Amino acid sequence: MKQEIMDRLCPRHCVVLLMLLAVALLASNASATAMRHPSIIGGHNSVKGDWPFMAALIQKSFLTSGQTSFCGGSYIGGRWVLTAAHCVVDENGRKILPGSIEVNIGSGDLATDRDNVIDVKKIWVDPSFKISPLTNDIALLELHRQPVDVHPVAILSAMELEQAALSYWPAIVLGRGSRSHYQLSEQPNIRERPRTELFEADVQLAPEGACNDIFNSIKATNDIPDSVLKIDPVNGTMLCAGNPSGATDTCLGDSGGPLLVQYGDKYYLAGITSWGFGCGIPGLYSVYTKVPAYLSKIEEVTDLSLVGTDSNIPGGKGYLLSTMDSEDSGGGAPGLWLIVLLGLLYILKKSYPDRQKTPPHKCTSAFYHSPIRIFYRMPRSIDRENHEEV
């Protein structure tokens, strides 16, 4: 048996394994200082501790080791995380199983910060949620326990948000998604993986009317059916934000994450990253679920008292936790040794394909198969076998 395994592994597989070992050995002697890469689109690394309420939704899997998120979310208090509904349903609108995902709250880097990795107990999706066209894109995750040493984000009042949108106020989006720009007819790069580090980007809000004018023009020019994009698609439960030059935007992998507006000296939750045409296209806005429009529903489901959070619960950079170390905690070398182990498992899997079963998954989140592509801000769906009826 031992000789059979060695015959299957060598020589090509042995070369791959030796290369992985060499990389890990070199990394063991290297500095653990992380490189700074642009993310979201046109964004930059967030300072550790600036956004303690930021949540990452992670599919439980041995191969990902809890370091890859498929969506974002916002911790709003108690045992509750707010996210986008399309993050937690399959393409048929069925909820995924709560036990198939976990949430990492307050992490600057998913590879090293795992103090608040918590299993999901229950998933609530807005009963009026529709997957196409995407409407009422909001969901709540009840966790098995309350996170420690993190603070909930405050929710901006509806009146303040309305004024901010009419005035094209600046906003901030957070995420770990794609850094690529995608044009209207461009196919997304399904091989691009979300980063483990948290990134932020500056955008600006836009009034509902101005946003609808742009979408109506796209609809008329490209003859998009009403089932995908209706006239005046942005309603009172949605919010538009972007950058006139297209320099900054959310994209695949940023779904469910927060859009934050500064009011006074603090940042407040205003939107949930939802959908858009392409990514980073000049003159186009992305669409976000307007959180204040769902305040009463959120309170009803969570039993949290969120009325007046805009004035009595500071959020965002109002909380810089002194217990959170701002230095890099390293961990690069152990991570690469894990890669070596996974490489060996991969080789064994390739050597014995008849003994393995690969679970199905959808590799792209684009919907409406036409020259014009509308994207969820989500890279891929959860394993479709792990679902329950909504």
PDB file of N, CA and C in Angstrom, residues 168-220:
ATOM      1  N   TYR A 168     -25.684  64.813  -1.016  1.00  0.00           N
ATOM      2  CA  TYR A 168     -24.541  64.065  -1.554  1.00  0.00           C
ATOM      3  C   TYR A 168     -23.423  63.962  -0.514  1.00  0.00           C
ATOM      4  N   TRP A 169     -23.780  63.609   0.689  1.00  0.00           N
ATOM      5  CA  TRP A 169     -22.799  63.519   1.765  1.00  0.00           C
ATOM      6  C   TRP A 169     -21.794  62.402   1.505  1.00  0.00           C
ATOM      7  N   PRO A 170     -20.582  62.545   2.019  1.00  0.00           N
ATOM      8  CA  PRO A 170     -19.606  61.457   1.928  1.00  0.00           C
ATOM      9  C   PRO A 170     -20.001  60.297   2.829  1.00  0.00           C
ATOM     10  N   ALA A 171     -19.561  59.112   2.469  1.00  0.00           N
ATOM     11  CA  ALA A 171     -19.830  57.911   3.251  1.00  0.00           C
ATOM     12  C   ALA A 171     -18.625  56.984   3.136  1.00  0.00           C
ATOM     13  N   ILE A 172     -18.619  55.956   3.958  1.00  0.00           N
ATOM     14  CA  ILE A 172     -17.540  54.966   3.944  1.00  0.00           C
ATOM     15  C   ILE A 172     -18.156  53.581   3.797  1.00  0.00           C
ATOM     16  N   VAL A 173     -17.551  52.756   2.945  1.00  0.00           N
ATOM     17  CA  VAL A 173     -17.964  51.366   2.807  1.00  0.00           C
ATOM     18  C   VAL A 173     -16.820  50.472   3.276  1.00  0.00           C
ATOM     19  N   LEU A 174     -17.183  49.346   3.889  1.00  0.00           N
ATOM     20  CA  LEU A 174     -16.204  48.392   4.402  1.00  0.00           C
ATOM     21  C   LEU A 174     -16.397  47.048   3.727  1.00  0.00           C
ATOM     22  N   GLY A 175     -15.302  46.318   3.515  1.00  0.00           N
ATOM     23  CA  GLY A 175     -15.427  44.994   2.929  1.00  0.00           C
ATOM     24  C   GLY A 175     -14.094  44.333   2.666  1.00  0.00           C
ATOM     25  N   ARG A 176     -14.188  43.093   2.188  1.00  0.00           N
ATOM     26  CA  ARG A 176     -13.012  42.299   1.852  1.00  0.00           C
ATOM     27  C   ARG A 176     -13.124  41.753   0.431  1.00  0.00           C
ATOM     28  N   GLY A 177     -13.895  42.448  -0.406  1.00  0.00           N
ATOM     29  CA  GLY A 177     -14.223  41.920  -1.720  1.00  0.00           C
ATOM     30  C   GLY A 177     -13.254  42.267  -2.828  1.00  0.00           C
ATOM     31  N   SER A 178     -13.749  42.139  -4.051  1.00  0.00           N
ATOM     32  CA  SER A 178     -12.939  42.289  -5.258  1.00  0.00           C
ATOM     33  C   SER A 178     -12.364  43.689  -5.391  1.00  0.00           C
ATOM     34  N   ARG A 179     -11.169  43.764  -5.948  1.00  0.00           N
ATOM     35  CA  ARG A 179     -10.524  45.049  -6.250  1.00  0.00           C
ATOM     36  C   ARG A 179     -10.650  45.396  -7.722  1.00  0.00           C
ATOM     37  N   SER A 180     -11.322  44.570  -8.500  1.00  0.00           N
ATOM     38  CA  SER A 180     -11.366  44.734  -9.954  1.00  0.00           C
ATOM     39  C   SER A 180     -12.525  45.625 -10.386  1.00  0.00           C
ATOM     40  N   HIS A 181     -12.286  46.385 -11.450  1.00  0.00           N
ATOM     41  CA  HIS A 181     -13.355  47.147 -12.090  1.00  0.00           C
ATOM     42  C   HIS A 181     -14.020  46.251 -13.137  1.00  0.00           C
ATOM     43  N   TYR A 182     -15.348  46.242 -13.183  1.00  0.00           N
ATOM     44  CA  TYR A 182     -16.079  45.458 -14.172  1.00  0.00           C
ATOM     45  C   TYR A 182     -17.027  46.365 -14.939  1.00  0.00           C
ATOM     46  N   GLN A 183     -16.914  46.329 -16.254  1.00  0.00           N
ATOM     47  CA  GLN A 183     -17.803  47.101 -17.106  1.00  0.00           C
ATOM     48  C   GLN A 183     -19.147  46.384 -17.245  1.00  0.00           C
ATOM     49  N   LEU A 184     -20.105  47.045 -17.901  1.00  0.00           N
ATOM     50  CA  LEU A 184     -21.469  46.511 -17.976  1.00  0.00           C
ATOM     51  C   LEU A 184     -21.528  45.115 -18.576  1.00  0.00           C
ATOM     52  N   SER A 185     -20.716  44.846 -19.584  1.00  0.00           N
ATOM     53  CA  SER A 185     -20.793  43.565 -20.279  1.00  0.00           C
ATOM     54  C   SER A 185     -19.668  42.619 -19.891  1.00  0.00           C
ATOM     55  N   GLU A 186     -18.922  42.939 -18.861  1.00  0.00           N
ATOM     56  CA  GLU A 186     -17.727  42.168 -18.524  1.00  0.00           C
ATOM     57  C   GLU A 186     -18.042  41.009 -17.590  1.00  0.00           C
ATOM     58  N   GLN A 187     -17.435  39.852 -17.902  1.00  0.00           N
ATOM     59  CA  GLN A 187     -17.590  38.665 -17.073  1.00  0.00           C
ATOM     60  C   GLN A 187     -16.708  38.790 -15.827  1.00  0.00           C
ATOM     61  N   PRO A 188     -17.234  38.509 -14.636  1.00  0.00           N
ATOM     62  CA  PRO A 188     -16.409  38.626 -13.425  1.00  0.00           C
ATOM     63  C   PRO A 188     -15.335  37.551 -13.363  1.00  0.00           C
ATOM     64  N   ASN A 189     -14.241  37.865 -12.714  1.00  0.00           N
ATOM     65  CA  ASN A 189     -13.156  36.913 -12.500  1.00  0.00           C
ATOM     66  C   ASN A 189     -13.504  36.050 -11.299  1.00  0.00           C
ATOM     67  N   ILE A 190     -13.988  34.849 -11.556  1.00  0.00           N
ATOM     68  CA  ILE A 190     -14.463  33.996 -10.468  1.00  0.00           C
ATOM     69  C   ILE A 190     -13.317  33.412  -9.645  1.00  0.00           C
ATOM     70  N   ARG A 191     -12.081  33.554 -10.132  1.00  0.00           N
ATOM     71  CA  ARG A 191     -10.938  33.022  -9.394  1.00  0.00           C
ATOM     72  C   ARG A 191     -10.418  33.997  -8.337  1.00  0.00           C
ATOM     73  N   GLU A 192     -10.848  35.240  -8.421  1.00  0.00           N
ATOM     74  CA  GLU A 192     -10.383  36.221  -7.452  1.00  0.00           C
ATOM     75  C   GLU A 192     -11.024  35.952  -6.097  1.00  0.00           C
ATOM     76  N   ARG A 193     -10.198  35.832  -5.089  1.00  0.00           N
ATOM     77  CA  ARG A 193     -10.678  35.498  -3.758  1.00  0.00           C
ATOM     78  C   ARG A 193     -10.727  36.735  -2.868  1.00  0.00           C
ATOM     79  N   PRO A 194     -11.713  36.821  -1.979  1.00  0.00           N
ATOM     80  CA  PRO A 194     -11.731  37.932  -1.025  1.00  0.00           C
ATOM     81  C   PRO A 194     -10.491  37.903  -0.137  1.00  0.00           C
ATOM     82  N   ARG A 195     -10.054  39.073   0.288  1.00  0.00           N
ATOM     83  CA  ARG A 195      -8.895  39.151   1.166  1.00  0.00           C
ATOM     84  C   ARG A 195      -9.305  38.901   2.614  1.00  0.00           C
ATOM     85  N   THR A 196      -8.330  38.516   3.408  1.00  0.00           N
ATOM     86  CA  THR A 196      -8.605  38.306   4.827  1.00  0.00           C
ATOM     87  C   THR A 196      -8.604  39.626   5.587  1.00  0.00           C
ATOM     88  N   GLU A 197      -7.882  40.625   5.067  1.00  0.00           N
ATOM     89  CA  GLU A 197      -7.801  41.917   5.734  1.00  0.00           C
ATOM     90  C   GLU A 197      -9.031  42.768   5.430  1.00  0.00           C
ATOM     91  N   LEU A 198      -9.356  43.662   6.346  1.00  0.00           N
ATOM     92  CA  LEU A 198     -10.489  44.561   6.166  1.00  0.00           C
ATOM     93  C   LEU A 198     -10.045  45.841   5.464  1.00  0.00           C
ATOM     94  N   PHE A 199     -10.866  46.297   4.522  1.00  0.00           N
ATOM     95  CA  PHE A 199     -10.564  47.500   3.759  1.00  0.00           C
ATOM     96  C   PHE A 199     -11.746  48.460   3.815  1.00  0.00           C
ATOM     97  N   GLU A 200     -11.452  49.714   3.531  1.00  0.00           N
ATOM     98  CA  GLU A 200     -12.484  50.742   3.509  1.00  0.00           C
ATOM     99  C   GLU A 200     -12.271  51.647   2.309  1.00  0.00           C
ATOM    100  N   ALA A 201     -13.345  52.282   1.863  1.00  0.00           N
ATOM    101  CA  ALA A 201     -13.262  53.201   0.727  1.00  0.00           C
ATOM    102  C   ALA A 201     -14.257  54.334   0.923  1.00  0.00           C
ATOM    103  N   ASP A 202     -13.906  55.490   0.404  1.00  0.00           N
ATOM    104  CA  ASP A 202     -14.773  56.667   0.487  1.00  0.00           C
ATOM    105  C   ASP A 202     -15.689  56.740  -0.730  1.00  0.00           C
ATOM    106  N   VAL A 203     -16.967  56.928  -0.494  1.00  0.00           N
ATOM    107  CA  VAL A 203     -17.953  57.119  -1.564  1.00  0.00           C
ATOM    108  C   VAL A 203     -18.821  58.315  -1.175  1.00  0.00           C
ATOM    109  N   GLN A 204     -19.810  58.615  -1.994  1.00  0.00           N
ATOM    110  CA  GLN A 204     -20.754  59.666  -1.621  1.00  0.00           C
ATOM    111  C   GLN A 204     -22.177  59.204  -1.892  1.00  0.00           C
ATOM    112  N   LEU A 205     -23.095  59.669  -1.059  1.00  0.00           N
ATOM    113  CA  LEU A 205     -24.502  59.328  -1.232  1.00  0.00           C
ATOM    114  C   LEU A 205     -25.082  60.069  -2.425  1.00  0.00           C
ATOM    115  N   ALA A 206     -26.223  59.590  -2.913  1.00  0.00           N
ATOM    116  CA  ALA A 206     -26.923  60.250  -4.018  1.00  0.00           C
ATOM    117  C   ALA A 206     -28.422  60.186  -3.766  1.00  0.00           C
ATOM    118  N   PRO A 207     -29.168  61.212  -4.160  1.00  0.00           N
ATOM    119  CA  PRO A 207     -30.624  61.204  -3.980  1.00  0.00           C
ATOM    120  C   PRO A 207     -31.276  60.105  -4.810  1.00  0.00           C
ATOM    121  N   GLU A 208     -32.417  59.650  -4.355  1.00  0.00           N
ATOM    122  CA  GLU A 208     -33.151  58.586  -5.043  1.00  0.00           C
ATOM    123  C   GLU A 208     -33.469  58.957  -6.485  1.00  0.00           C
ATOM    124  N   GLY A 209     -33.919  60.187  -6.723  1.00  0.00           N
ATOM    125  CA  GLY A 209     -34.293  60.598  -8.075  1.00  0.00           C
ATOM    126  C   GLY A 209     -33.131  60.574  -9.042  1.00  0.00           C
ATOM    127  N   ALA A 210     -31.990  61.087  -8.624  1.00  0.00           N
ATOM    128  CA  ALA A 210     -30.812  61.110  -9.495  1.00  0.00           C
ATOM    129  C   ALA A 210     -30.344  59.701  -9.820  1.00  0.00           C
ATOM    130  N   CYS A 211     -30.415  58.825  -8.842  1.00  0.00           N
ATOM    131  CA  CYS A 211     -30.003  57.438  -9.046  1.00  0.00           C
ATOM    132  C   CYS A 211     -30.947  56.729 -10.022  1.00  0.00           C
ATOM    133  N   ASN A 212     -32.244  56.930  -9.862  1.00  0.00           N
ATOM    134  CA  ASN A 212     -33.217  56.307 -10.761  1.00  0.00           C
ATOM    135  C   ASN A 212     -33.067  56.800 -12.193  1.00  0.00           C
ATOM    136  N   ASP A 213     -32.750  58.064 -12.367  1.00  0.00           N
ATOM    137  CA  ASP A 213     -32.547  58.596 -13.719  1.00  0.00           C
ATOM    138  C   ASP A 213     -31.449  57.830 -14.446  1.00  0.00           C
ATOM    139  N   ILE A 214     -30.385  57.517 -13.737  1.00  0.00           N
ATOM    140  CA  ILE A 214     -29.268  56.782 -14.344  1.00  0.00           C
ATOM    141  C   ILE A 214     -29.689  55.361 -14.692  1.00  0.00           C
ATOM    142  N   PHE A 215     -30.359  54.678 -13.764  1.00  0.00           N
ATOM    143  CA  PHE A 215     -30.785  53.305 -14.027  1.00  0.00           C
ATOM    144  C   PHE A 215     -31.836  53.244 -15.135  1.00  0.00           C
ATOM    145  N   ASN A 216     -32.734  54.211 -15.192  1.00  0.00           N
ATOM    146  CA  ASN A 216     -33.735  54.241 -16.258  1.00  0.00           C
ATOM    147  C   ASN A 216     -33.077  54.402 -17.620  1.00  0.00           C
ATOM    148  N   SER A 217     -32.024  55.190 -17.676  1.00  0.00           N
ATOM    149  CA  SER A 217     -31.295  55.376 -18.930  1.00  0.00           C
ATOM    150  C   SER A 217     -30.633  54.074 -19.370  1.00  0.00           C
ATOM    151  N   ILE A 218     -30.042  53.355 -18.420  1.00  0.00           N
ATOM    152  CA  ILE A 218     -29.414  52.071 -18.737  1.00  0.00           C
ATOM    153  C   ILE A 218     -30.462  51.066 -19.202  1.00  0.00           C
ATOM    154  N   LYS A 219     -31.595  51.044 -18.539  1.00  0.00           N
ATOM    155  CA  LYS A 219     -32.675  50.119 -18.897  1.00  0.00           C
ATOM    156  C   LYS A 219     -33.163  50.370 -20.318  1.00  0.00           C
ATOM    157  N   ALA A 220     -33.399  51.646 -20.654  1.00  0.00           N
ATOM    158  CA  ALA A 220     -33.905  51.988 -21.981  1.00  0.00           C
ATOM    159  C   ALA A 220     -32.872  51.706 -23.063  1.00  0.00           C
TER     160      ALA A 220
END
